[in-house]
Coordinates of C-alpha atoms in Angstrom, one line a residue:
M77 CA 24.1 42.1 -16.8
P78 CA 26.6 39.4 -15.9
G79 CA 30.3 40.1 -16.1
I80 CA 32.5 39.2 -19.0
R81 CA 33.9 35.7 -18.8
W82 CA 37.8 35.7 -18.7
C83 CA 38.2 32.2 -20.2
T84 CA 37.4 31.0 -23.7
D85 CA 34.6 28.6 -24.4
P86 CA 37.0 25.6 -24.8
Q87 CA 38.7 26.5 -21.5
H88 CA 35.3 26.8 -19.7
E89 CA 34.1 23.5 -21.1
Y90 CA 37.4 21.9 -19.9
L91 CA 36.8 23.1 -16.4
M92 CA 33.1 22.1 -16.4
E93 CA 34.1 18.6 -17.3
R94 CA 36.0 18.4 -14.0
L95 CA 33.4 20.0 -11.8
D96 CA 32.0 16.8 -10.4
N97 CA 35.5 15.6 -9.5
F98 CA 36.1 18.9 -7.8
I99 CA 33.0 18.5 -5.7
V100 CA 34.1 15.1 -4.6
A101 CA 37.5 16.4 -3.7
R102 CA 36.1 19.3 -1.7
Q103 CA 34.0 16.8 0.3
S104 CA 36.8 14.4 0.8
G105 CA 39.4 16.6 2.5
R106 CA 42.7 18.4 2.0
K107 CA 44.7 15.6 0.5
A108 CA 42.0 14.9 -2.1
Q109 CA 42.0 18.6 -3.1
K110 CA 45.8 18.6 -3.6
R111 CA 45.6 15.4 -5.7
F112 CA 42.8 17.1 -7.8
W113 CA 44.6 20.4 -8.6
S114 CA 48.0 19.1 -9.7
P115 CA 46.8 17.2 -12.9
V116 CA 44.2 19.8 -13.7
F117 CA 46.8 22.6 -13.7
K118 CA 49.3 20.5 -15.6
E119 CA 46.8 19.6 -18.4
Y120 CA 45.3 23.1 -18.5
F121 CA 48.6 24.9 -19.0
T122 CA 49.7 22.2 -21.5
R123 CA 46.7 23.0 -23.6
W124 CA 46.8 26.7 -23.1
P125 CA 50.3 27.9 -22.3
L126 CA 50.5 31.2 -20.4
L127 CA 53.7 32.6 -21.9
P128 CA 52.1 33.5 -25.3
E129 CA 49.3 35.4 -23.5
L130 CA 51.9 37.4 -21.5
V131 CA 53.7 38.3 -24.7
V132 CA 50.4 39.4 -26.4
V133 CA 49.6 41.8 -23.6
Q134 CA 53.3 42.9 -23.6
D135 CA 54.1 41.8 -20.0
L136 CA 57.0 39.8 -21.5
D137 CA 59.1 40.2 -24.6
E138 CA 58.8 37.8 -27.5
C139 CA 62.3 36.4 -26.8
V140 CA 60.8 34.3 -23.9
L141 CA 59.2 32.1 -26.6
E142 CA 62.5 31.2 -28.2
K143 CA 63.6 27.6 -27.7
G144 CA 66.3 27.3 -25.1
Y145 CA 65.8 30.9 -23.7
T146 CA 66.5 31.4 -20.0
M147 CA 64.3 34.0 -18.4
T148 CA 65.8 36.6 -16.2
E149 CA 64.9 37.0 -12.5
A150 CA 62.5 39.9 -13.3
E151 CA 60.8 37.8 -16.1
R152 CA 60.5 34.8 -13.8
K153 CA 58.7 37.0 -11.2
V154 CA 56.3 38.3 -13.8
Y155 CA 55.6 34.8 -15.1
S156 CA 55.2 33.3 -11.6
A157 CA 52.8 36.0 -10.5
A158 CA 50.7 35.6 -13.6
L159 CA 50.7 31.8 -13.1
E160 CA 49.5 32.1 -9.6
K161 CA 46.8 34.6 -10.6
R162 CA 45.5 32.3 -13.3
K163 CA 45.4 29.3 -10.9
E164 CA 43.3 31.4 -8.5
K165 CA 40.9 32.3 -11.3
I166 CA 40.6 28.6 -12.2
K167 CA 39.8 27.8 -8.6
T168 CA 37.3 30.6 -8.5
V169 CA 35.4 29.3 -11.5
L170 CA 35.0 25.8 -10.0
R171 CA 34.1 27.1 -6.6
Y172 CA 31.4 29.4 -8.1
Q173 CA 29.9 26.6 -10.2
M174 CA 29.9 24.3 -7.2
G175 CA 28.1 27.0 -5.3
K176 CA 25.4 27.2 -7.9
L177 CA 24.8 23.5 -7.6
V178 CA 25.1 22.7 -3.9
G179 CA 25.0 26.2 -2.3
D180 CA 28.8 26.5 -2.1
V181 CA 31.1 24.9 0.4
G182 CA 31.0 25.3 4.1
V183 CA 30.5 21.6 4.9
S184 CA 33.1 19.8 7.0
S185 CA 35.0 16.9 5.6
G186 CA 34.1 14.8 8.6
K187 CA 30.7 14.8 10.2
R188 CA 28.3 17.2 8.5
T189 CA 28.4 19.8 11.4
A190 CA 27.8 22.8 9.1
V191 CA 25.1 23.8 6.7
T192 CA 25.6 25.2 3.2
K193 CA 25.3 28.8 2.4
A194 CA 22.2 28.1 0.5
T195 CA 20.5 26.6 3.6
Q196 CA 21.7 29.6 5.7
H197 CA 19.8 31.9 3.3
F198 CA 16.5 30.3 4.3
V199 CA 17.3 30.1 8.0
K200 CA 16.4 33.4 9.8
I201 CA 19.2 34.0 12.2
R202 CA 18.3 36.4 15.0
S203 CA 21.1 39.0 15.1
R204 CA 21.8 41.1 18.2
C205 CA 21.8 44.9 18.6
H206 CA 25.2 46.7 18.8
Q207 CA 26.8 46.8 22.2
Q208 CA 27.7 50.1 23.9
A209 CA 31.5 49.7 23.1
E210 CA 30.7 49.1 19.4
V211 CA 28.5 52.3 19.2
Y212 CA 31.2 54.2 21.1
Y213 CA 33.8 53.2 18.4
S214 CA 31.5 54.2 15.6
L215 CA 31.1 57.7 17.2
N216 CA 34.8 58.1 18.1
K217 CA 36.6 56.1 15.4
A218 CA 39.5 58.4 14.9
K219 CA 40.2 58.6 18.7
V220 CA 40.0 54.8 19.1
D221 CA 42.1 54.1 16.0
A222 CA 44.8 56.5 17.3
A223 CA 45.0 54.7 20.6
F224 CA 45.1 51.3 18.8
E225 CA 48.0 52.4 16.5
Q226 CA 49.9 53.6 19.6
E227 CA 49.4 50.3 21.4
M228 CA 50.4 48.2 18.4
A229 CA 53.6 50.4 18.0
D230 CA 54.4 49.9 21.7
R231 CA 54.0 46.1 21.3
K232 CA 56.4 46.0 18.4
S233 CA 59.0 48.2 20.1
S234 CA 58.9 46.2 23.4
P235 CA 61.8 43.7 23.8
G236 CA 61.1 40.0 23.6
D237 CA 57.9 40.4 21.6
E238 CA 56.7 36.9 21.3
D239 CA 53.7 37.9 19.3
G240 CA 55.8 39.2 16.4
E241 CA 57.9 36.1 16.4
S242 CA 55.0 33.7 16.3
E243 CA 53.4 35.8 13.5
K244 CA 56.5 35.5 11.4
E245 CA 56.8 31.7 12.0
S246 CA 53.1 31.3 11.1
D247 CA 53.6 33.2 7.9
E248 CA 56.5 31.1 6.9
D249 CA 54.6 27.9 7.6
S250 CA 51.5 28.9 5.8
S251 CA 53.4 29.9 2.6
S252 CA 53.9 26.3 1.7
E253 CA 50.2 25.4 2.0
S254 CA 47.3 26.3 -0.3
S255 CA 44.3 28.4 0.3
E256 CA 42.2 25.3 0.3
D257 CA 44.1 24.0 3.4
D258 CA 43.4 27.4 5.1
E259 CA 39.7 27.0 4.5
Q260 CA 39.7 23.5 6.0
R261 CA 41.7 24.7 9.1
G262 CA 39.2 27.5 9.7
G263 CA 41.0 30.6 8.3
S264 CA 44.3 31.9 7.1
T265 CA 47.0 33.6 9.1
K266 CA 45.9 37.0 7.9
T267 CA 42.3 36.2 9.1
K268 CA 43.6 35.2 12.6
K269 CA 45.7 38.3 12.7
R270 CA 42.7 40.5 11.8
K271 CA 40.6 38.8 14.5
G272 CA 43.3 39.6 17.0
E273 CA 43.4 43.3 16.0
V274 CA 39.6 43.5 16.3
H275 CA 39.8 42.1 19.8
I276 CA 42.4 44.7 20.8
R277 CA 40.4 47.5 19.3
N278 CA 37.3 46.4 21.1
R279 CA 39.2 46.3 24.4
I280 CA 40.4 49.9 23.9
S281 CA 36.8 50.9 23.1
R282 CA 35.5 49.4 26.3
R283 CA 38.2 51.1 28.3
M284 CA 37.4 54.5 26.8
L285 CA 33.7 54.0 27.2
A286 CA 34.3 53.5 31.0
E287 CA 35.9 56.9 31.0
A288 CA 33.3 58.6 28.9
S289 CA 31.1 61.4 30.1
E290 CA 27.4 61.0 31.1
E291 CA 26.3 62.9 28.0
E292 CA 28.2 60.5 25.7
R293 CA 26.6 57.5 27.5
Q294 CA 23.1 58.8 27.1
E295 CA 23.7 59.4 23.4
I296 CA 24.9 55.8 23.0
E297 CA 21.8 54.5 24.9
R298 CA 19.6 56.5 22.6
I299 CA 21.2 55.1 19.5
I300 CA 20.8 51.5 20.8
D301 CA 17.1 52.1 21.7
E302 CA 16.5 53.3 18.1
E303 CA 18.2 50.2 16.7
R304 CA 16.0 48.0 18.8
E305 CA 12.9 49.7 17.6
D306 CA 14.0 49.5 13.9
R307 CA 14.7 45.7 14.3
A308 CA 11.3 45.2 15.9
A309 CA 9.6 47.0 13.0
Q310 CA 11.5 45.1 10.4
A311 CA 10.6 41.8 12.1
A312 CA 6.9 42.7 12.1
Q313 CA 7.2 43.6 8.4
D314 CA 8.9 40.3 7.5
A315 CA 6.2 38.4 9.3
V316 CA 3.6 40.0 6.9
L317 CA 5.6 39.9 3.7
V318 CA 5.6 36.2 2.9
G319 CA 5.0 34.1 -0.2
L320 CA 3.5 36.1 -3.1
K321 CA 3.6 39.3 -1.0
R322 CA 7.4 39.4 -1.1
P323 CA 9.1 41.8 -3.5
P324 CA 10.4 40.3 -6.7
K325 CA 14.0 40.9 -5.9
A326 CA 13.7 39.1 -2.6
R327 CA 12.0 36.1 -4.3
Q328 CA 14.7 36.0 -7.0
E329 CA 17.4 35.8 -4.3
S330 CA 15.6 32.9 -2.7
L331 CA 15.1 31.1 -6.0
Q332 CA 18.8 31.3 -6.7
N333 CA 19.5 29.5 -3.5
A334 CA 16.6 27.1 -3.8
P335 CA 18.4 24.2 -5.6
G336 CA 21.2 24.2 -3.1
F337 CA 18.7 24.3 -0.3
M338 CA 16.8 21.4 -1.7
V339 CA 19.9 19.3 -2.1
A340 CA 21.0 20.1 1.4
N341 CA 17.6 19.0 2.8
A342 CA 17.8 15.8 0.7
Q343 CA 21.3 15.0 2.0
T344 CA 20.1 15.6 5.6
L345 CA 17.2 13.2 5.2
W346 CA 19.5 10.5 3.8
D347 CA 22.1 11.1 6.6
T348 CA 19.5 11.0 9.4
S349 CA 16.8 8.5 8.1
A350 CA 18.2 6.9 5.0
A351 CA 15.4 8.5 3.0
V352 CA 15.6 8.9 -0.8
T353 CA 13.7 12.0 -2.1
L354 CA 12.2 13.5 -5.2
Q355 CA 11.4 17.2 -5.1
I356 CA 9.4 19.2 -7.7
A357 CA 9.3 23.0 -7.2
V358 CA 7.2 25.5 -9.2
A359 CA 7.2 29.3 -8.5
P360 CA 6.4 32.6 -10.3
D361 CA 9.6 33.7 -12.2
P362 CA 10.7 37.1 -10.8
L363 CA 12.6 37.8 -14.0
R364 CA 9.9 37.0 -16.6
E365 CA 6.4 38.4 -16.4
G366 CA 3.7 35.8 -16.4
K367 CA 6.2 32.8 -16.5
L368 CA 6.9 30.1 -14.1
W369 CA 10.2 28.8 -12.7
S370 CA 10.6 25.1 -12.0
R371 CA 13.2 22.7 -10.6
V372 CA 13.4 18.9 -10.1
I373 CA 15.8 17.6 -7.6
G374 CA 16.3 13.9 -7.1
F375 CA 18.5 12.2 -4.4
G376 CA 19.3 8.5 -4.3
K377 CA 20.5 6.3 -7.2
G378 CA 19.4 2.8 -7.9
K379 CA 21.4 -0.3 -8.9
D380 CA 21.6 1.1 -12.5
D381 CA 23.4 4.2 -11.1
L382 CA 20.4 6.4 -12.1
L383 CA 18.0 8.6 -10.2
F384 CA 14.3 7.8 -10.3
H385 CA 13.4 10.6 -12.7
Q386 CA 16.3 9.5 -15.0
S387 CA 15.2 5.8 -15.1
Y388 CA 11.4 6.2 -15.1
P389 CA 9.9 6.2 -18.6
N390 CA 8.0 9.4 -19.5
F391 CA 8.8 11.0 -16.1
Q392 CA 8.2 14.5 -17.4
D393 CA 4.8 13.7 -19.0
E394 CA 3.5 11.7 -16.0
F395 CA 4.8 13.7 -13.1
V396 CA 6.3 17.1 -13.9
S397 CA 3.8 18.3 -16.5
P398 CA 0.6 17.5 -14.5
F399 CA 2.1 19.2 -11.4
Y400 CA 3.2 22.2 -13.4
Q401 CA -0.2 22.6 -15.1
W402 CA -2.0 22.1 -11.8
A403 CA 0.1 24.9 -10.2
R404 CA -0.6 27.3 -13.0
Q405 CA -4.4 26.5 -13.1
H406 CA -5.1 26.4 -9.3
I407 CA -2.4 28.5 -7.6
F408 CA -0.7 31.0 -9.9
T409 CA -3.9 32.3 -11.6
F410 CA -3.3 36.0 -11.7
D411 CA -5.5 38.5 -13.5
T412 CA -2.7 41.0 -13.1
P413 CA 0.8 39.5 -13.4
L414 CA 3.1 39.8 -10.5
P415 CA 5.8 42.5 -10.6
V416 CA 9.2 41.4 -11.9
V417 CA 12.7 42.5 -11.0
S418 CA 13.5 46.0 -12.4
P419 CA 16.1 46.2 -15.2
E420 CA 18.6 48.1 -13.0
D421 CA 18.5 45.2 -10.4
I422 CA 18.9 42.4 -12.9
G423 CA 22.7 43.0 -13.1
T424 CA 23.0 42.3 -9.3
F425 CA 22.2 38.7 -9.9
P426 CA 25.2 36.6 -11.3
D427 CA 24.6 35.0 -14.6
Q428 CA 21.0 36.3 -14.9
Q429 CA 19.4 38.2 -17.7
V430 CA 16.0 38.4 -19.2
E431 CA 15.5 36.1 -22.2
E432 CA 13.7 37.7 -25.1
E433 CA 13.0 34.5 -26.9
E434 CA 10.9 31.6 -25.6
P435 CA 13.0 28.5 -24.8
P436 CA 12.4 25.4 -26.8
T437 CA 9.8 22.9 -25.7
P438 CA 11.4 20.5 -23.2
S439 CA 12.3 17.0 -24.3
P440 CA 10.6 14.0 -22.6
E441 CA 13.8 13.6 -20.4
P442 CA 14.9 16.3 -17.9
V443 CA 17.7 18.5 -19.2
E444 CA 20.3 19.8 -16.7
A445 CA 20.2 23.5 -15.8
P446 CA 22.2 26.1 -17.7
A447 CA 24.4 26.3 -14.7
C448 CA 25.9 22.9 -15.6
L449 CA 26.2 23.8 -19.3
S450 CA 25.6 20.3 -20.4
S451 CA 22.9 18.2 -22.1
T452 CA 21.4 15.0 -20.9
A453 CA 24.1 13.0 -22.6
G454 CA 26.7 15.1 -20.9
E455 CA 25.0 14.4 -17.5
D456 CA 25.2 10.7 -18.0
S457 CA 28.8 10.8 -19.0
R458 CA 29.7 12.7 -15.8
S459 CA 27.5 11.0 -13.3
A460 CA 30.0 8.2 -12.6
S461 CA 32.4 10.6 -10.9
L462 CA 29.8 11.8 -8.4
P463 CA 29.0 10.1 -5.1
R464 CA 26.5 7.4 -5.7
L465 CA 23.6 9.1 -3.9
H466 CA 24.3 12.7 -4.9
R467 CA 22.9 13.8 -8.3
Q468 CA 20.4 16.4 -9.3
S469 CA 18.6 17.3 -12.5
Q470 CA 17.1 20.7 -13.0
W471 CA 15.9 22.9 -15.7
N472 CA 14.2 26.3 -16.2
R473 CA 11.0 26.4 -18.2
S474 CA 9.1 29.6 -19.2
V475 CA 6.2 27.9 -21.1
P476 CA 3.8 25.3 -19.9
P477 CA 4.8 21.8 -21.0
P478 CA 2.7 20.1 -23.7
P479 CA -0.1 17.8 -22.5
P480 CA 0.7 14.1 -22.6
P481 CA -0.3 12.4 -25.9
P482 CA -3.6 10.6 -25.9
K483 CA -3.4 6.9 -25.1
T484 CA -4.7 4.6 -27.8

């Protein structure tokens, strides 16, 4: 089952109203992000002050709510820490909701040199086997770690340690910038420090491997050979398990990334060939036995600032419903329904749970997915803040749409 939401419904609605502006800011660069967060935080904490919450949970005394009261140094530290923690939670909500729409960030603010995480899910990256030094470390972790700790201690105790000074300066400089800036630069100071430590540990492992006995080397080669065989067997299995043969959990993981993947492909087609696209996807629902999952993704707005499926009359009856019914009648005709995700695995998918009741019959106009938590009217009211070409409409249907009315 999904986790318990920390914010109230009004707070969540307030954040969702600013989701589109957040997406634009993330795609525009660091300065746009800073301009976005300042008024959002100011209005949020004006509507929902944090001090009363801290008093309720007894982190602060009631005296802090008195008019004209000056907090002590200890009280200021508690309040500042809680304030920063709440800001990070707010950022996490918008990042997560953005990820459900466009596959998360990971796209550079300049040229689109990176792909979204949703796209990466569908791209099979060939990973390498472990190297000899890596296997040696896994077998002699305590020995290598002891040598690593000794080398780090020697570095700190040596006079004129430039590494320590530069680390301190980097920490001071980074304290004035937000985590958003760190993401745009390619990683925080802590991340760079961790990478440096990994490099040192790998160097120590290679040095110890060169001094290892012949028996240890043979054991390492045997482990690497087994890993190669396992990878080859897994690749052969993946080549066979495609489409309807894939297990329901794997299909559900792909369907969760499908909307972001479709948006990324549409964006790429526009960037490379100025092509506008309309995508309709139908698949067996891995969470509901005998039901179908569907999505509609449009890319490219007209002069009326609407997508094709928003401006075309009776789009659902003339396009989506026939395709949906054709897929059910000619492709997904199962005498025995496909297996669904087991109850113990449902909780591993965020914001997913089996619905016991059938959803209402869809309206003639597409309704945005539950991920956006808004109706068609809400979609129109928020579309002006999005880039002109980027807009999607999606919904999840568990029952076949009604046939179009007879023409008189």
